[in-house]
């Protein structure tokens, strides 16, 4: 796991003391996510929980992907604020949404479910790697923190975070690139860290990312893990973009959180010690 820069950590702590909390989506003061944006975020979630999603066109060798909702509106704003604007206070909320997608992906994958039932794991939950430049700029690797939230409730022999992937070379900024350009940009850009090689060989890996767009990132992550001997690779994301006709494989298009004070994981039966997630009056998950 990439360590958090202590200077960055200290500055964030000072900023939290000096500035009032504002909504990560709309900027309204006094709430981490205001009531209106939380309701809008809920409408971005797919009814009935996470589901399989794939981009159109779908790249070859894309692992099965489960996502919790659509990358739009308040959900997109909170994801961007967390990743790019340093809003790490949103990690519990986004981590819970990622956990739902992980649970759905595991439940839909018989080998993964078998590992949990027979306790012959653990599953490796592998965050997509941040570039070294991004880690230096942000002071941390935001997906690693979300992955840590996503495995809470699993026993240590059931699922663990495996920060096993690294960038082998510099890649161009993905923004504005088409599906084919992204695939070429990322091709053979990742590798498994040598000290993770033994653990990855023969393992079942769940690759996690924030957003499914063209699928190029997940294809490359899966390729690197398979090249290191991973037996099965599936993927989970918080949300899936609609800009490229990303389509769910089943279910309705609307979603809603039933209560601001009762946000439940989708597949509690998969986890050893899951506690219900509660949303405080300031809309922060506690």
PDB file of N, CA and C in Angstrom, residues 50-120:
ATOM      1  N   UNK A  50     -26.168  -3.813  -7.071  1.00  0.00           N
ATOM      2  CA  UNK A  50     -25.223  -3.837  -8.194  1.00  0.00           C
ATOM      3  C   UNK A  50     -25.587  -4.897  -9.217  1.00  0.00           C
ATOM      4  N   UNK A  51     -25.094  -4.694 -10.426  1.00  0.00           N
ATOM      5  CA  UNK A  51     -25.364  -5.636 -11.506  1.00  0.00           C
ATOM      6  C   UNK A  51     -24.187  -5.673 -12.470  1.00  0.00           C
ATOM      7  N   UNK A  52     -24.177  -6.684 -13.309  1.00  0.00           N
ATOM      8  CA  UNK A  52     -23.162  -6.765 -14.332  1.00  0.00           C
ATOM      9  C   UNK A  52     -23.301  -5.620 -15.315  1.00  0.00           C
ATOM     10  N   UNK A  53     -22.182  -5.043 -15.722  1.00  0.00           N
ATOM     11  CA  UNK A  53     -22.194  -3.941 -16.691  1.00  0.00           C
ATOM     12  C   UNK A  53     -21.032  -4.133 -17.652  1.00  0.00           C
ATOM     13  N   UNK A  54     -21.206  -3.624 -18.851  1.00  0.00           N
ATOM     14  CA  UNK A  54     -20.120  -3.707 -19.831  1.00  0.00           C
ATOM     15  C   UNK A  54     -20.226  -2.528 -20.788  1.00  0.00           C
ATOM     16  N   UNK A  55     -19.084  -2.035 -21.276  1.00  0.00           N
ATOM     17  CA  UNK A  55     -19.112  -0.936 -22.236  1.00  0.00           C
ATOM     18  C   UNK A  55     -19.509  -1.432 -23.617  1.00  0.00           C
ATOM     19  N   UNK A  56     -19.878  -0.512 -24.463  1.00  0.00           N
ATOM     20  CA  UNK A  56     -20.213  -0.832 -25.846  1.00  0.00           C
ATOM     21  C   UNK A  56     -19.458   0.146 -26.751  1.00  0.00           C
ATOM     22  N   UNK A  57     -18.442  -0.320 -27.487  1.00  0.00           N
ATOM     23  CA  UNK A  57     -18.053  -1.719 -27.697  1.00  0.00           C
ATOM     24  C   UNK A  57     -17.344  -2.301 -26.479  1.00  0.00           C
ATOM     25  N   UNK A  58     -17.475  -3.605 -26.327  1.00  0.00           N
ATOM     26  CA  UNK A  58     -16.853  -4.288 -25.200  1.00  0.00           C
ATOM     27  C   UNK A  58     -15.497  -4.853 -25.633  1.00  0.00           C
ATOM     28  N   UNK A  59     -14.406  -4.486 -24.956  1.00  0.00           N
ATOM     29  CA  UNK A  59     -13.082  -4.974 -25.378  1.00  0.00           C
ATOM     30  C   UNK A  59     -12.906  -6.461 -25.102  1.00  0.00           C
ATOM     31  N   UNK A  60     -12.060  -7.077 -25.890  1.00  0.00           N
ATOM     32  CA  UNK A  60     -11.737  -8.484 -25.685  1.00  0.00           C
ATOM     33  C   UNK A  60     -11.107  -8.679 -24.310  1.00  0.00           C
ATOM     34  N   UNK A  61     -11.420  -9.802 -23.690  1.00  0.00           N
ATOM     35  CA  UNK A  61     -10.828 -10.247 -22.435  1.00  0.00           C
ATOM     36  C   UNK A  61     -11.157  -9.320 -21.254  1.00  0.00           C
ATOM     37  N   UNK A  62     -12.248  -8.574 -21.386  1.00  0.00           N
ATOM     38  CA  UNK A  62     -12.716  -7.811 -20.226  1.00  0.00           C
ATOM     39  C   UNK A  62     -13.278  -8.784 -19.203  1.00  0.00           C
ATOM     40  N   UNK A  63     -12.808  -8.733 -17.950  1.00  0.00           N
ATOM     41  CA  UNK A  63     -13.388  -9.618 -16.938  1.00  0.00           C
ATOM     42  C   UNK A  63     -14.832  -9.227 -16.657  1.00  0.00           C
ATOM     43  N   UNK A  64     -15.581 -10.115 -16.070  1.00  0.00           N
ATOM     44  CA  UNK A  64     -16.938  -9.786 -15.641  1.00  0.00           C
ATOM     45  C   UNK A  64     -16.866  -8.618 -14.658  1.00  0.00           C
ATOM     46  N   UNK A  65     -17.681  -7.597 -14.893  1.00  0.00           N
ATOM     47  CA  UNK A  65     -17.643  -6.388 -14.067  1.00  0.00           C
ATOM     48  C   UNK A  65     -19.008  -6.175 -13.425  1.00  0.00           C
ATOM     49  N   UNK A  66     -19.001  -5.890 -12.136  1.00  0.00           N
ATOM     50  CA  UNK A  66     -20.218  -5.476 -11.449  1.00  0.00           C
ATOM     51  C   UNK A  66     -20.036  -4.034 -10.974  1.00  0.00           C
ATOM     52  N   UNK A  67     -21.073  -3.237 -11.159  1.00  0.00           N
ATOM     53  CA  UNK A  67     -21.064  -1.838 -10.735  1.00  0.00           C
ATOM     54  C   UNK A  67     -22.334  -1.559  -9.931  1.00  0.00           C
ATOM     55  N   UNK A  68     -22.263  -0.520  -9.094  1.00  0.00           N
ATOM     56  CA  UNK A  68     -23.374  -0.218  -8.201  1.00  0.00           C
ATOM     57  C   UNK A  68     -24.359   0.770  -8.811  1.00  0.00           C
ATOM     58  N   UNK A  69     -23.913   1.597  -9.757  1.00  0.00           N
ATOM     59  CA  UNK A  69     -24.818   2.572 -10.336  1.00  0.00           C
ATOM     60  C   UNK A  69     -24.216   3.257 -11.540  1.00  0.00           C
ATOM     61  N   UNK A  70     -24.855   4.341 -11.954  1.00  0.00           N
ATOM     62  CA  UNK A  70     -24.443   5.087 -13.135  1.00  0.00           C
ATOM     63  C   UNK A  70     -23.516   6.237 -12.738  1.00  0.00           C
ATOM     64  N   UNK A  71     -22.502   6.456 -13.535  1.00  0.00           N
ATOM     65  CA  UNK A  71     -21.579   7.572 -13.303  1.00  0.00           C
ATOM     66  C   UNK A  71     -22.223   8.840 -13.861  1.00  0.00           C
ATOM     67  N   UNK A  72     -22.974   9.489 -13.009  1.00  0.00           N
ATOM     68  CA  UNK A  72     -23.643  10.715 -13.409  1.00  0.00           C
ATOM     69  C   UNK A  72     -24.062  11.476 -12.155  1.00  0.00           C
ATOM     70  N   UNK A  73     -24.454  12.720 -12.332  1.00  0.00           N
ATOM     71  CA  UNK A  73     -25.027  13.513 -11.255  1.00  0.00           C
ATOM     72  C   UNK A  73     -24.178  13.556 -10.004  1.00  0.00           C
ATOM     73  N   UNK A  74     -24.840  13.440  -8.864  1.00  0.00           N
ATOM     74  CA  UNK A  74     -24.166  13.570  -7.580  1.00  0.00           C
ATOM     75  C   UNK A  74     -23.157  12.454  -7.345  1.00  0.00           C
ATOM     76  N   UNK A  75     -23.440  11.254  -7.841  1.00  0.00           N
ATOM     77  CA  UNK A  75     -22.489  10.152  -7.653  1.00  0.00           C
ATOM     78  C   UNK A  75     -21.180  10.455  -8.371  1.00  0.00           C
ATOM     79  N   UNK A  76     -21.265  10.914  -9.606  1.00  0.00           N
ATOM     80  CA  UNK A  76     -20.050  11.282 -10.337  1.00  0.00           C
ATOM     81  C   UNK A  76     -19.310  12.408  -9.631  1.00  0.00           C
ATOM     82  N   UNK A  77     -20.052  13.377  -9.098  1.00  0.00           N
ATOM     83  CA  UNK A  77     -19.424  14.511  -8.428  1.00  0.00           C
ATOM     84  C   UNK A  77     -18.686  14.073  -7.172  1.00  0.00           C
ATOM     85  N   UNK A  78     -19.277  13.172  -6.399  1.00  0.00           N
ATOM     86  CA  UNK A  78     -18.623  12.701  -5.170  1.00  0.00           C
ATOM     87  C   UNK A  78     -17.395  11.862  -5.504  1.00  0.00           C
ATOM     88  N   UNK A  79     -17.494  11.006  -6.522  1.00  0.00           N
ATOM     89  CA  UNK A  79     -16.327  10.211  -6.940  1.00  0.00           C
ATOM     90  C   UNK A  79     -15.186  11.130  -7.352  1.00  0.00           C
ATOM     91  N   UNK A  80     -15.482  12.155  -8.155  1.00  0.00           N
ATOM     92  CA  UNK A  80     -14.447  13.091  -8.602  1.00  0.00           C
ATOM     93  C   UNK A  80     -13.878  13.886  -7.438  1.00  0.00           C
ATOM     94  N   UNK A  81     -14.727  14.307  -6.513  1.00  0.00           N
ATOM     95  CA  UNK A  81     -14.256  15.077  -5.360  1.00  0.00           C
ATOM     96  C   UNK A  81     -13.339  14.226  -4.491  1.00  0.00           C
ATOM     97  N   UNK A  82     -13.699  12.963  -4.317  1.00  0.00           N
ATOM     98  CA  UNK A  82     -12.865  12.071  -3.517  1.00  0.00           C
ATOM     99  C   UNK A  82     -11.498  11.876  -4.156  1.00  0.00           C
ATOM    100  N   UNK A  83     -11.496  11.608  -5.440  1.00  0.00           N
ATOM    101  CA  UNK A  83     -10.244  11.253  -6.113  1.00  0.00           C
ATOM    102  C   UNK A  83      -9.369  12.463  -6.415  1.00  0.00           C
ATOM    103  N   UNK A  84      -9.985  13.536  -6.893  1.00  0.00           N
ATOM    104  CA  UNK A  84      -9.204  14.659  -7.414  1.00  0.00           C
ATOM    105  C   UNK A  84      -9.147  15.877  -6.503  1.00  0.00           C
ATOM    106  N   UNK A  85     -10.112  16.013  -5.579  1.00  0.00           N
ATOM    107  CA  UNK A  85     -10.159  17.201  -4.737  1.00  0.00           C
ATOM    108  C   UNK A  85      -9.826  16.919  -3.282  1.00  0.00           C
ATOM    109  N   UNK A  86      -9.306  15.731  -3.015  1.00  0.00           N
ATOM    110  CA  UNK A  86      -8.854  15.425  -1.664  1.00  0.00           C
ATOM    111  C   UNK A  86      -9.961  15.196  -0.655  1.00  0.00           C
ATOM    112  N   UNK A  87     -11.174  14.907  -1.099  1.00  0.00           N
ATOM    113  CA  UNK A  87     -12.268  14.702  -0.151  1.00  0.00           C
ATOM    114  C   UNK A  87     -12.261  13.266   0.381  1.00  0.00           C
ATOM    115  N   UNK A  88     -11.235  12.961   1.171  1.00  0.00           N
ATOM    116  CA  UNK A  88     -11.101  11.615   1.708  1.00  0.00           C
ATOM    117  C   UNK A  88     -12.153  11.309   2.763  1.00  0.00           C
ATOM    118  N   UNK A  89     -12.871  12.338   3.232  1.00  0.00           N
ATOM    119  CA  UNK A  89     -13.970  12.092   4.163  1.00  0.00           C
ATOM    120  C   UNK A  89     -15.112  11.321   3.499  1.00  0.00           C
ATOM    121  N   UNK A  90     -15.100  11.243   2.175  1.00  0.00           N
ATOM    122  CA  UNK A  90     -16.133  10.486   1.446  1.00  0.00           C
ATOM    123  C   UNK A  90     -15.766   9.015   1.289  1.00  0.00           C
ATOM    124  N   UNK A  91     -14.618   8.601   1.791  1.00  0.00           N
ATOM    125  CA  UNK A  91     -14.177   7.218   1.618  1.00  0.00           C
ATOM    126  C   UNK A  91     -15.153   6.198   2.199  1.00  0.00           C
ATOM    127  N   UNK A  92     -15.720   6.405   3.397  1.00  0.00           N
ATOM    128  CA  UNK A  92     -16.661   5.390   3.905  1.00  0.00           C
ATOM    129  C   UNK A  92     -17.884   5.214   3.014  1.00  0.00           C
ATOM    130  N   UNK A  93     -18.442   6.305   2.509  1.00  0.00           N
ATOM    131  CA  UNK A  93     -19.618   6.215   1.637  1.00  0.00           C
ATOM    132  C   UNK A  93     -19.281   5.497   0.334  1.00  0.00           C
ATOM    133  N   UNK A  94     -18.210   5.938  -0.343  1.00  0.00           N
ATOM    134  CA  UNK A  94     -17.834   5.310  -1.611  1.00  0.00           C
ATOM    135  C   UNK A  94     -17.318   3.891  -1.392  1.00  0.00           C
ATOM    136  N   UNK A  95     -16.636   3.673  -0.266  1.00  0.00           N
ATOM    137  CA  UNK A  95     -16.159   2.330   0.050  1.00  0.00           C
ATOM    138  C   UNK A  95     -17.301   1.353   0.242  1.00  0.00           C
ATOM    139  N   UNK A  96     -18.400   1.825   0.834  1.00  0.00           N
ATOM    140  CA  UNK A  96     -19.576   0.961   0.990  1.00  0.00           C
ATOM    141  C   UNK A  96     -20.185   0.615  -0.360  1.00  0.00           C
ATOM    142  N   UNK A  97     -20.256   1.596  -1.264  1.00  0.00           N
ATOM    143  CA  UNK A  97     -20.801   1.320  -2.600  1.00  0.00           C
ATOM    144  C   UNK A  97     -19.908   0.333  -3.350  1.00  0.00           C
ATOM    145  N   UNK A  98     -18.588   0.489  -3.204  1.00  0.00           N
ATOM    146  CA  UNK A  98     -17.674  -0.466  -3.835  1.00  0.00           C
ATOM    147  C   UNK A  98     -17.827  -1.844  -3.205  1.00  0.00           C
ATOM    148  N   UNK A  99     -18.029  -1.889  -1.887  1.00  0.00           N
ATOM    149  CA  UNK A  99     -18.216  -3.179  -1.210  1.00  0.00           C
ATOM    150  C   UNK A  99     -19.424  -3.919  -1.766  1.00  0.00           C
ATOM    151  N   UNK A 100     -20.489  -3.183  -2.058  1.00  0.00           N
ATOM    152  CA  UNK A 100     -21.675  -3.814  -2.636  1.00  0.00           C
ATOM    153  C   UNK A 100     -21.344  -4.459  -3.980  1.00  0.00           C
ATOM    154  N   UNK A 101     -20.557  -3.742  -4.804  1.00  0.00           N
ATOM    155  CA  UNK A 101     -20.187  -4.288  -6.113  1.00  0.00           C
ATOM    156  C   UNK A 101     -19.282  -5.507  -5.961  1.00  0.00           C
ATOM    157  N   UNK A 102     -18.364  -5.458  -4.999  1.00  0.00           N
ATOM    158  CA  UNK A 102     -17.496  -6.609  -4.743  1.00  0.00           C
ATOM    159  C   UNK A 102     -18.328  -7.811  -4.335  1.00  0.00           C
ATOM    160  N   UNK A 103     -19.275  -7.607  -3.423  1.00  0.00           N
ATOM    161  CA  UNK A 103     -20.130  -8.708  -2.978  1.00  0.00           C
ATOM    162  C   UNK A 103     -20.922  -9.309  -4.138  1.00  0.00           C
ATOM    163  N   UNK A 104     -21.454  -8.429  -5.003  1.00  0.00           N
ATOM    164  CA  UNK A 104     -22.228  -8.912  -6.144  1.00  0.00           C
ATOM    165  C   UNK A 104     -21.348  -9.716  -7.099  1.00  0.00           C
ATOM    166  N   UNK A 105     -20.129  -9.224  -7.334  1.00  0.00           N
ATOM    167  CA  UNK A 105     -19.215  -9.932  -8.221  1.00  0.00           C
ATOM    168  C   UNK A 105     -18.826 -11.287  -7.677  1.00  0.00           C
ATOM    169  N   UNK A 106     -18.596 -11.351  -6.361  1.00  0.00           N
ATOM    170  CA  UNK A 106     -18.237 -12.626  -5.730  1.00  0.00           C
ATOM    171  C   UNK A 106     -19.415 -13.592  -5.769  1.00  0.00           C
ATOM    172  N   UNK A 107     -20.619 -13.084  -5.481  1.00  0.00           N
ATOM    173  CA  UNK A 107     -21.804 -13.945  -5.470  1.00  0.00           C
ATOM    174  C   UNK A 107     -22.093 -14.534  -6.846  1.00  0.00           C
ATOM    175  N   UNK A 108     -21.725 -13.786  -7.912  1.00  0.00           N
ATOM    176  CA  UNK A 108     -21.986 -14.245  -9.285  1.00  0.00           C
ATOM    177  C   UNK A 108     -20.873 -15.112  -9.839  1.00  0.00           C
ATOM    178  N   UNK A 109     -19.806 -15.309  -9.067  1.00  0.00           N
ATOM    179  CA  UNK A 109     -18.646 -16.083  -9.535  1.00  0.00           C
ATOM    180  C   UNK A 109     -18.531 -17.356  -8.700  1.00  0.00           C
ATOM    181  N   UNK A 110     -18.974 -18.509  -9.221  1.00  0.00           N
ATOM    182  CA  UNK A 110     -18.956 -19.741  -8.418  1.00  0.00           C
ATOM    183  C   UNK A 110     -17.605 -20.061  -7.777  1.00  0.00           C
ATOM    184  N   UNK A 111     -16.463 -19.923  -8.481  1.00  0.00           N
ATOM    185  CA  UNK A 111     -15.196 -20.221  -7.809  1.00  0.00           C
ATOM    186  C   UNK A 111     -14.940 -19.318  -6.605  1.00  0.00           C
ATOM    187  N   UNK A 112     -15.320 -18.030  -6.712  1.00  0.00           N
ATOM    188  CA  UNK A 112     -15.122 -17.105  -5.603  1.00  0.00           C
ATOM    189  C   UNK A 112     -16.030 -17.466  -4.435  1.00  0.00           C
ATOM    190  N   UNK A 113     -17.276 -17.755  -4.731  1.00  0.00           N
ATOM    191  CA  UNK A 113     -18.206 -18.125  -3.677  1.00  0.00           C
ATOM    192  C   UNK A 113     -17.742 -19.405  -2.992  1.00  0.00           C
ATOM    193  N   UNK A 114     -17.204 -20.329  -3.778  1.00  0.00           N
ATOM    194  CA  UNK A 114     -16.712 -21.591  -3.225  1.00  0.00           C
ATOM    195  C   UNK A 114     -15.548 -21.355  -2.271  1.00  0.00           C
ATOM    196  N   UNK A 115     -14.682 -20.398  -2.606  1.00  0.00           N
ATOM    197  CA  UNK A 115     -13.558 -20.070  -1.722  1.00  0.00           C
ATOM    198  C   UNK A 115     -14.069 -19.617  -0.366  1.00  0.00           C
ATOM    199  N   UNK A 116     -15.120 -18.780  -0.356  1.00  0.00           N
ATOM    200  CA  UNK A 116     -15.652 -18.282   0.909  1.00  0.00           C
ATOM    201  C   UNK A 116     -16.331 -19.391   1.699  1.00  0.00           C
ATOM    202  N   UNK A 117     -17.048 -20.262   1.000  1.00  0.00           N
ATOM    203  CA  UNK A 117     -17.753 -21.341   1.693  1.00  0.00           C
ATOM    204  C   UNK A 117     -16.763 -22.338   2.289  1.00  0.00           C
ATOM    205  N   UNK A 118     -15.736 -22.683   1.516  1.00  0.00           N
ATOM    206  CA  UNK A 118     -14.769 -23.695   1.958  1.00  0.00           C
ATOM    207  C   UNK A 118     -13.616 -23.106   2.781  1.00  0.00           C
ATOM    208  N   UNK A 119     -13.571 -21.780   2.832  1.00  0.00           N
ATOM    209  CA  UNK A 119     -12.527 -21.065   3.584  1.00  0.00           C
ATOM    210  C   UNK A 119     -11.131 -21.479   3.127  1.00  0.00           C
ATOM    211  N   UNK A 120     -10.954 -21.588   1.811  1.00  0.00           N
ATOM    212  CA  UNK A 120      -9.635 -21.935   1.274  1.00  0.00           C
ATOM    213  C   UNK A 120      -9.065 -20.777   0.468  1.00  0.00           C
TER     214      UNK A 120
END
